[in-house]
Coordinates of C-alpha atoms in Angstrom, one line a residue:
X783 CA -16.9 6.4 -0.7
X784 CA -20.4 4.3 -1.5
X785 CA -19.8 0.8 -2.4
X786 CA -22.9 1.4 -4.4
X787 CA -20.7 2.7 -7.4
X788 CA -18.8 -0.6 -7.3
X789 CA -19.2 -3.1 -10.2
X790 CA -22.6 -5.4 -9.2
X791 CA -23.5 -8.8 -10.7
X792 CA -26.4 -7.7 -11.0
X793 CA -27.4 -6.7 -15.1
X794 CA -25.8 -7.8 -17.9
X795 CA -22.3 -6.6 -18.9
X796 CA -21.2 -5.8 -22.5
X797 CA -18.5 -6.0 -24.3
X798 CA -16.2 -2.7 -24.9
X799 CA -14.2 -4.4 -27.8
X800 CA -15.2 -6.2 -30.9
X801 CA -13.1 -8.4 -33.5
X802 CA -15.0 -8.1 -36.9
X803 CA -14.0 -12.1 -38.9
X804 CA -15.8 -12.6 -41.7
X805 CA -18.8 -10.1 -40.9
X806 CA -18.8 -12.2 -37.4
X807 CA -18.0 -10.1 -34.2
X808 CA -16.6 -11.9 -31.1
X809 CA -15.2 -9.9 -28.0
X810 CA -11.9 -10.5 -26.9
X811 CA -10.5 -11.3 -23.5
X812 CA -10.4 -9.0 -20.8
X813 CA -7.0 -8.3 -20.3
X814 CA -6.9 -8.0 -24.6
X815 CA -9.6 -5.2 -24.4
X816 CA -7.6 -3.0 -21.7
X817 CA -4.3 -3.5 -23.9
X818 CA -6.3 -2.5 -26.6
X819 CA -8.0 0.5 -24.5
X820 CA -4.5 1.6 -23.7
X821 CA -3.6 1.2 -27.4
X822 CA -6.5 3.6 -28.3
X823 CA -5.7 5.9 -25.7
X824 CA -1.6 6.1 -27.0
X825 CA -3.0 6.8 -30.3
X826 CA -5.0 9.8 -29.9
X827 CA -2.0 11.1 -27.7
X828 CA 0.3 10.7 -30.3
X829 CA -2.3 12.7 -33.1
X830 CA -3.5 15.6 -30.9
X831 CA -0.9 17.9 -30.5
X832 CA -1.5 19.7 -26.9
X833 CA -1.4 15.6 -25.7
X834 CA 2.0 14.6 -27.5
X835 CA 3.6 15.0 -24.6
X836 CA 1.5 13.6 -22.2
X837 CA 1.3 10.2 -20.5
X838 CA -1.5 7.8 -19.7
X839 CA -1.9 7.8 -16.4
X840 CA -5.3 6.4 -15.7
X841 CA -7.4 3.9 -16.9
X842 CA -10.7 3.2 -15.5
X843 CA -13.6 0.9 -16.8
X844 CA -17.0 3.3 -16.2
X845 CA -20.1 1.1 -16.2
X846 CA -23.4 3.2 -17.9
X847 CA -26.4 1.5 -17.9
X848 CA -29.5 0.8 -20.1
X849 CA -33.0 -0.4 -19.9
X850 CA -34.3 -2.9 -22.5
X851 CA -37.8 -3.3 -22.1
X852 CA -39.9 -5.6 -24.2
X853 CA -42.3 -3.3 -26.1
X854 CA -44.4 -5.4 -28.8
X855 CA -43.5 -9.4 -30.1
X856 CA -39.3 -9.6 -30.7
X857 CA -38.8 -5.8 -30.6
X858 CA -37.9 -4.0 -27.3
X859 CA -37.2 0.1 -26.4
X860 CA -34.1 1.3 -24.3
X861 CA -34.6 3.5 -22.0
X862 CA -31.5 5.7 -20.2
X863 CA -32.6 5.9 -16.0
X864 CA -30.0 8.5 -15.9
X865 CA -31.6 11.3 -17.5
X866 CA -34.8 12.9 -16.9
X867 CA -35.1 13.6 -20.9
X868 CA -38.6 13.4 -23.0
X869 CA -39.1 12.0 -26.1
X870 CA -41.9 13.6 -27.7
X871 CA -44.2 12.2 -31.0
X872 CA -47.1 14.0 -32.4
X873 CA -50.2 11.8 -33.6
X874 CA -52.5 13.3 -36.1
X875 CA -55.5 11.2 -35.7
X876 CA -59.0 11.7 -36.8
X877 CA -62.5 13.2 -35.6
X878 CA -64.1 10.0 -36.7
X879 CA -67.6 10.9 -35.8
X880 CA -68.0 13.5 -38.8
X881 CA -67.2 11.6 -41.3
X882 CA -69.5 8.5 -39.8
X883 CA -71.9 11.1 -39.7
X884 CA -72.0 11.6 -43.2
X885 CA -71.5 7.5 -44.2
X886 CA -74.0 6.6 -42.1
X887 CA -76.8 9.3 -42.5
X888 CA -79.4 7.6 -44.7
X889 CA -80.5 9.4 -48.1
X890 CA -84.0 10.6 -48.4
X891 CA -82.8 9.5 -52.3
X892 CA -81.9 6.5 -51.4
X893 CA -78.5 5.2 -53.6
X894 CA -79.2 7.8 -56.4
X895 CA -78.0 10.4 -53.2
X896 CA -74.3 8.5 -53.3
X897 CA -72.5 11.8 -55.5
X898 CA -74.4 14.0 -53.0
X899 CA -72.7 11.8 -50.5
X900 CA -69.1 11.5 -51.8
X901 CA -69.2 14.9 -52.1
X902 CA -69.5 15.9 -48.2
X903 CA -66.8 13.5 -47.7
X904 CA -64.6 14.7 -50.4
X905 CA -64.8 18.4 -48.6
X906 CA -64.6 17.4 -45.1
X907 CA -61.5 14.9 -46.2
X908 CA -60.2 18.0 -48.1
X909 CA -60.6 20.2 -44.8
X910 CA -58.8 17.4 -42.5
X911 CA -55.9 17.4 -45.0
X912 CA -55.4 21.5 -45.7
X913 CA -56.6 22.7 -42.4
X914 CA -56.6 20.0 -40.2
X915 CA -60.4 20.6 -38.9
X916 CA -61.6 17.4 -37.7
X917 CA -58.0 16.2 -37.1
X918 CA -57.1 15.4 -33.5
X919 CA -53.4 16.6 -32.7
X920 CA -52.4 14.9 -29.6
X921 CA -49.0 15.0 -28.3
X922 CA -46.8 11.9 -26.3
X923 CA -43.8 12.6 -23.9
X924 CA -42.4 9.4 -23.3
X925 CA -39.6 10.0 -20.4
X926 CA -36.4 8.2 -20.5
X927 CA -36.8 6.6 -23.5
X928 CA -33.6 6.7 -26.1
X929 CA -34.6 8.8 -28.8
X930 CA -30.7 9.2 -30.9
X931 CA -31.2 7.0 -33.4
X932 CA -27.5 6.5 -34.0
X933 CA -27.3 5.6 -30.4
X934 CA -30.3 3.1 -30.4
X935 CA -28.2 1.3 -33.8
X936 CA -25.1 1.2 -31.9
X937 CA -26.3 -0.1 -28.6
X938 CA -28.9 -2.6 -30.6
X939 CA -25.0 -4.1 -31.9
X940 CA -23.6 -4.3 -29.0
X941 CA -26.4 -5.5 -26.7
X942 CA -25.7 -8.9 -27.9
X943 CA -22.1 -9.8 -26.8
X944 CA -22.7 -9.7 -23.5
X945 CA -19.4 -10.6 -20.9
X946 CA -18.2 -11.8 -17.3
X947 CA -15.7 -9.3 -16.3
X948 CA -13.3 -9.9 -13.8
X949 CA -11.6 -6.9 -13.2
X950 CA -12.9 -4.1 -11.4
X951 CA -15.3 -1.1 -13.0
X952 CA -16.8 1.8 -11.7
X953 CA -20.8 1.3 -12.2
X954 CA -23.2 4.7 -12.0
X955 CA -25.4 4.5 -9.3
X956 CA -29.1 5.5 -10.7
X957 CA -33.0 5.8 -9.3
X958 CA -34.9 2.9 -10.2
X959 CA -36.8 4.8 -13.1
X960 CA -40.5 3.8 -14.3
X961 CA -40.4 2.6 -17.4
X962 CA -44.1 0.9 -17.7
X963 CA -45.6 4.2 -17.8
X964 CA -43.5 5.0 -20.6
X965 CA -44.1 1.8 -22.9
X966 CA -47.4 2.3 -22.2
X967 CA -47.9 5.7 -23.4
X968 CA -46.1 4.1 -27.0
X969 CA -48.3 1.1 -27.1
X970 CA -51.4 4.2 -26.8
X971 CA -49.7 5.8 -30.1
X972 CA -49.0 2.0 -32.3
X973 CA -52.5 1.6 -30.8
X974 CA -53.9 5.1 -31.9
X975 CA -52.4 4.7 -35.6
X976 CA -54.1 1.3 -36.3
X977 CA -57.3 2.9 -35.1
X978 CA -56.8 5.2 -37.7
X979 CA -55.7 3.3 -40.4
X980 CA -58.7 1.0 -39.6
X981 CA -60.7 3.6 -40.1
X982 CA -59.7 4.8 -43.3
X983 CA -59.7 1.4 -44.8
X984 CA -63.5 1.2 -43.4
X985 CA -64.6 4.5 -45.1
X986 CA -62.6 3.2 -48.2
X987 CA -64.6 0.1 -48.1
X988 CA -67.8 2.0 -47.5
X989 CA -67.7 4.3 -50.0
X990 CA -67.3 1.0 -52.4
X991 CA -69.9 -0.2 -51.5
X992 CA -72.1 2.7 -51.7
X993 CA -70.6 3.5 -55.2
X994 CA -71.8 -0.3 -56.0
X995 CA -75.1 0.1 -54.8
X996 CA -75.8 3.8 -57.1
X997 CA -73.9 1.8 -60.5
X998 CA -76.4 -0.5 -60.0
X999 CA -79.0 1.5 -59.7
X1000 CA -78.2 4.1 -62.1
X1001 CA -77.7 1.3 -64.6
X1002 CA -81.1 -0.1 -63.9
X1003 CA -82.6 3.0 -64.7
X1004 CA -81.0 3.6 -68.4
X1005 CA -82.5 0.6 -69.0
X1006 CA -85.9 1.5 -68.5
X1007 CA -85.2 4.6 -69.8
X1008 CA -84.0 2.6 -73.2
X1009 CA -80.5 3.4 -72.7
X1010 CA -80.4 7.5 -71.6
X1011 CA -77.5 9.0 -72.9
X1012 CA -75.0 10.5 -70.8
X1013 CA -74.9 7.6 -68.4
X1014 CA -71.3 6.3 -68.7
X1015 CA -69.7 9.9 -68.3
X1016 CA -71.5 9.9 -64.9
X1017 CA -70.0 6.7 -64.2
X1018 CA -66.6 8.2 -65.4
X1019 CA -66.3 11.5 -63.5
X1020 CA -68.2 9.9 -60.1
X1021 CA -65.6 7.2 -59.9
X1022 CA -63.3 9.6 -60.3
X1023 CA -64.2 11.4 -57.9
X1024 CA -64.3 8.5 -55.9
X1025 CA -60.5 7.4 -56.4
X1026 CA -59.9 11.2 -55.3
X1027 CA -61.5 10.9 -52.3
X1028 CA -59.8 7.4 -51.5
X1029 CA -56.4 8.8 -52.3
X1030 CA -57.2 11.8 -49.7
X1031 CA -58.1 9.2 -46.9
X1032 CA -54.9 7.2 -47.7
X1033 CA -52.7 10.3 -46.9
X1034 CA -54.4 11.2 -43.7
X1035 CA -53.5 7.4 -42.9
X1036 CA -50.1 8.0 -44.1
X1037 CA -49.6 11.4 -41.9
X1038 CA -50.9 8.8 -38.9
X1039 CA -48.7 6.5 -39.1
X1040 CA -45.2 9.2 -38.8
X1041 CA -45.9 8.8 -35.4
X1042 CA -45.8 5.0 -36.1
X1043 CA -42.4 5.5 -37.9
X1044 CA -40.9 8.0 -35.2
X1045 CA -41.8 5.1 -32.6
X1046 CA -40.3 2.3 -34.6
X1047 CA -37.0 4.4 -35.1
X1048 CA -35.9 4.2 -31.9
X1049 CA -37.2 0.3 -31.6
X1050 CA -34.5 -2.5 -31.1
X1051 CA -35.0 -6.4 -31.3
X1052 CA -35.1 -7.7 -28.3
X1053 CA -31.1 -8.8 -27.3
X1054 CA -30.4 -12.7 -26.9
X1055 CA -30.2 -11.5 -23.2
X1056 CA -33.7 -10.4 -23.2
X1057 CA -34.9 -7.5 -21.6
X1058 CA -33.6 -5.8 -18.6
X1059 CA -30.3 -4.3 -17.5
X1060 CA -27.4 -3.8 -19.5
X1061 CA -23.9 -1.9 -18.5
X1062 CA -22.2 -0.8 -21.4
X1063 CA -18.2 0.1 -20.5
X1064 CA -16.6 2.9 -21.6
X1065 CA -12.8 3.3 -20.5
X1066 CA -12.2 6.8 -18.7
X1067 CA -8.4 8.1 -19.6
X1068 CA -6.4 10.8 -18.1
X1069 CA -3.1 12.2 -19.5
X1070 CA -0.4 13.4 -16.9
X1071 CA 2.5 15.6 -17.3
X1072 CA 6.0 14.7 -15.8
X1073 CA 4.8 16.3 -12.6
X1074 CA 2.2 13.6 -12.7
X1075 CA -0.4 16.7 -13.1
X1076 CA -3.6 15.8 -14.8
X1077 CA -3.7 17.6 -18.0
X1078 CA -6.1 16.3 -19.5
X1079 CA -9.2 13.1 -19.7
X1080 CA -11.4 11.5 -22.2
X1081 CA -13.9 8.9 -22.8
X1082 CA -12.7 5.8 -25.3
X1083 CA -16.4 4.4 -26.3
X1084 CA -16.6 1.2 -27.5
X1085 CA -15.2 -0.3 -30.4
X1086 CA -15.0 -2.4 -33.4
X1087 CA -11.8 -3.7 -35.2
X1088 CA -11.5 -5.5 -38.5
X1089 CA -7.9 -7.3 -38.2
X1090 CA -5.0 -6.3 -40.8
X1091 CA -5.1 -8.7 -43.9
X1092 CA -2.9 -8.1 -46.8
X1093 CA -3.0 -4.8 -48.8
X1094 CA -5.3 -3.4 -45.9
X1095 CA -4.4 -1.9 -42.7
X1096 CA -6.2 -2.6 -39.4
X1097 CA -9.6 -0.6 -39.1
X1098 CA -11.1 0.8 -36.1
X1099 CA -14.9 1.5 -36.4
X1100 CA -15.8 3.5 -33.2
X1101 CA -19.1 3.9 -31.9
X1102 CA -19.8 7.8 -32.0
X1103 CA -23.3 7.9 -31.3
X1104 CA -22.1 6.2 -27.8
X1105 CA -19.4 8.4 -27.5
X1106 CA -21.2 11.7 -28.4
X1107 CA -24.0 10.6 -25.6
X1108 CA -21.6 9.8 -22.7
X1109 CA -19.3 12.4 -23.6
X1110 CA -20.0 14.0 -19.6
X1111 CA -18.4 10.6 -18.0
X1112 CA -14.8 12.6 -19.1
X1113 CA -15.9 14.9 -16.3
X1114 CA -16.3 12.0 -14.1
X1115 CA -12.9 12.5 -12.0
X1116 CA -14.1 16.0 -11.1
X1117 CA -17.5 14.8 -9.6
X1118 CA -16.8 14.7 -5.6
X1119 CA -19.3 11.4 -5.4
X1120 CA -17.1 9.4 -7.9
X1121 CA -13.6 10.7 -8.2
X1122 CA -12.0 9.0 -5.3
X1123 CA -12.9 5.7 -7.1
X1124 CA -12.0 6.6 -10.4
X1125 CA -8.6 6.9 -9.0
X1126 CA -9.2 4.1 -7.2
X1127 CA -10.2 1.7 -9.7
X1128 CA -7.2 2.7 -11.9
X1129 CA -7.0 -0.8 -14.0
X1130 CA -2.9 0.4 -14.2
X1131 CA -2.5 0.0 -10.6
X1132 CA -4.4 -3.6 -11.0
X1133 CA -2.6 -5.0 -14.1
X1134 CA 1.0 -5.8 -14.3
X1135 CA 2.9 -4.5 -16.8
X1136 CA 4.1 -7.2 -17.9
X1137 CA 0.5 -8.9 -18.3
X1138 CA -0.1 -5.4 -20.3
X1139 CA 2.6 -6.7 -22.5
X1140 CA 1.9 -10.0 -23.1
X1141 CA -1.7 -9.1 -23.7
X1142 CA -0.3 -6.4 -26.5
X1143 CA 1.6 -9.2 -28.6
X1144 CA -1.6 -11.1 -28.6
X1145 CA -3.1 -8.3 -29.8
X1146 CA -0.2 -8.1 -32.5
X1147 CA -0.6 -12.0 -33.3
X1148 CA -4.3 -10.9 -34.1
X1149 CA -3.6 -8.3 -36.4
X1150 CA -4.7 -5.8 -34.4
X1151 CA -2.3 -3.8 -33.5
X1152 CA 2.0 -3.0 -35.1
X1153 CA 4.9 -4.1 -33.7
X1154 CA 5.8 -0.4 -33.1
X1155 CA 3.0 -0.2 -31.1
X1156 CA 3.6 -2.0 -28.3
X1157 CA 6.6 -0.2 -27.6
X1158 CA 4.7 3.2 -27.8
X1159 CA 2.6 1.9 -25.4
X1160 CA 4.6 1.0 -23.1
X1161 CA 6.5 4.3 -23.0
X1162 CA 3.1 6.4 -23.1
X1163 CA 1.9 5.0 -20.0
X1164 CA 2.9 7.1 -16.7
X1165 CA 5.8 5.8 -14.3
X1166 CA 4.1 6.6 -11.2
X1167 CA 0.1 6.3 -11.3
X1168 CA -1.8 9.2 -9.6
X1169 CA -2.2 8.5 -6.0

């Protein structure tokens, strides 16, 4: 066995179990959030019928971990060093030097040449948007970084009740993973998507301004003309035209900045702890038969309880997205590098009953739990822990 799996100081520890008081949550202590693992653990035994009549017979605290690194001001990415996953985002930016072609190529006409002008744009903004010519398509894989966005909600929750645990936990070992490539390559796409809205609200600009400069001069010439008819309805249909155009340019900005959106999905603010690593716990159970046989294990993920008040019962809001992801730690006892400590980190051959018991009536002072409970409990958990 590597002591490398053991629990480390080093990181930042989470909490596994929340109280929910007036919309504040505050973790319990540690012996509170094992009874109230236990609890947890009882209760899906006593609703799933091929576990009814099973017993608890392991408890172990498994330690996954998570990168928080700072990406831009107070808002940080996570990053998982466990799994060699990609998160991809597609960037739709622009073949700028067309369109600058066109603004900038002076007009032998001079400002009467501006409808000659906003009509190249108008086609070549027309092409970018229905065929994508002189749209650059360029593709990100950003490795390791979270990409659930249920998960990133949960874990931006619980990264700020951070705890000193005492007891024992089995910790993942992991390769140190490089994460600055990776918040680099999404600072290149936030970077990439104000280049393009900058852009766009240049040509905008310009095409003002050019549109200016022909009013004027179209105006300029009724008058020496003695007011030509026909004047104001080219004003009319040229701004027109012009609105057109802009509202083209603004939804090639918008289809920029998905990637933009897609990046700041999976964006946390930065924890209270700052950035850097964080273990969040997850309790590994096994259910034995009466010849102490393992029949069967699961994952509790953490948790958050609002206390009984009167009319309403206790509720249990569970973090799925956490669950869902660590799902594979339930397989954890099978894995030759980490099965001899998951048996041997068994919090029910570290905790006394009795301290199991006394924490479960605290848990009952608190609402948290019925009387009938802590008697379940206590018959649900295995006489002899697996060996």
């Amino acid at each position: 066995m590597s002591k490398a799996v053991l629990t480390a100081r080093t990181g930042k520890y989470v909490a596994h179990l929340l109280v929910r008081r007036d919309e504040v949550l505050a973790p319990l202590p540690e012996e509170e959030e094992v009874a109230y693992a236990l609890y947890l653990a009882t209760r899906s035994r006593s609703r799933r019928g091929p576990l009814k009549d099973l017993r608890v017979a392991l408890v172990t605290r498994v330690y996954y971990s998570f990168i928080v690194k700072r990406f831009r001001g107070d808002h940080s990415l996570v990053f998982d060093p466990y799994r060699e996953s990609v998160y991809r985002i597609t960037l739709h930016a622009l073949d700028k030097s067309f369109i600058d072609h066109i603004l900038k190529t002076p007009e032998h006409r001079g400002p009467e040449g501006f409808p000659e002008k906003l009509s190249l744009v108008e086609r070549a903004v027309r092409e970018m948007l229905e065929t994508e010519k002189y749209v650059e398509i360029e593709e990100y894989s950003v490795k390791g970084l979270v990409g659930d966005q249920q998960v990133v909600r949960e874990l931006s929750l619980l990264l700020e009740h951070r705890v000193d645990y005492r007891l024992p936990g089995l910790r993942l070992g992991f390769k140190k993973p490089r994460v600055e490539e990776s918040v680099s390559a999404v600072n290149e796409v936030v970077d990439r998507v104000a280049e393009t809205i900058g852009y766009v609200t240049m040509a905008i600009g310009e095409l003002s301004r050019l549109a200016s400069l022909w009013e004027r001069k179209l105006l300029e010439s009724r008058e020496q003309a003695s007011g030509e008819a026909g004047v104001e309805d080219v004003l009319k249909s040229t701004y027109k035209r012009l609105e057109l155009v802009k509202t083209m340019l603004l939804a090639l900005s918008d289809r920029a900045k998905k990637a933009e959106k897609q990046v700041m999905s999976v964006v946390i603010p930065t924890p209270a702890g700052g950035e850097g690593l964080y273990w969040i716990p997850v309790y590994l159970v096994a259910y034995s038969t009466e010849s102490e046989e393992i029949a069967e294990s699961r994952i509790i993920p953490p948790v958050a309880v609002t206390p009984a008040s009167r009319g309403r019962g206790v509720e249990v809001e569970v973090f799925k997205g956490i669950g869902r992801y660590l799902k594979s730690i339930e397989n954890l006892a099978e894995d030759p590098a980490y099965s001899d400590w998951v048996v041997e980190l068994n919090l029910l051959r570290r905790i006394p009953m009795s301290t199991i018991e006394k924490s479960l009536y605290k848990l009952l002072e608190k609402a948290l739990i019925e009387e009938r409970d802590v008697e379940r409990i206590a018959e649900s958990i295995a006489a002899e822990q697996i060996e």
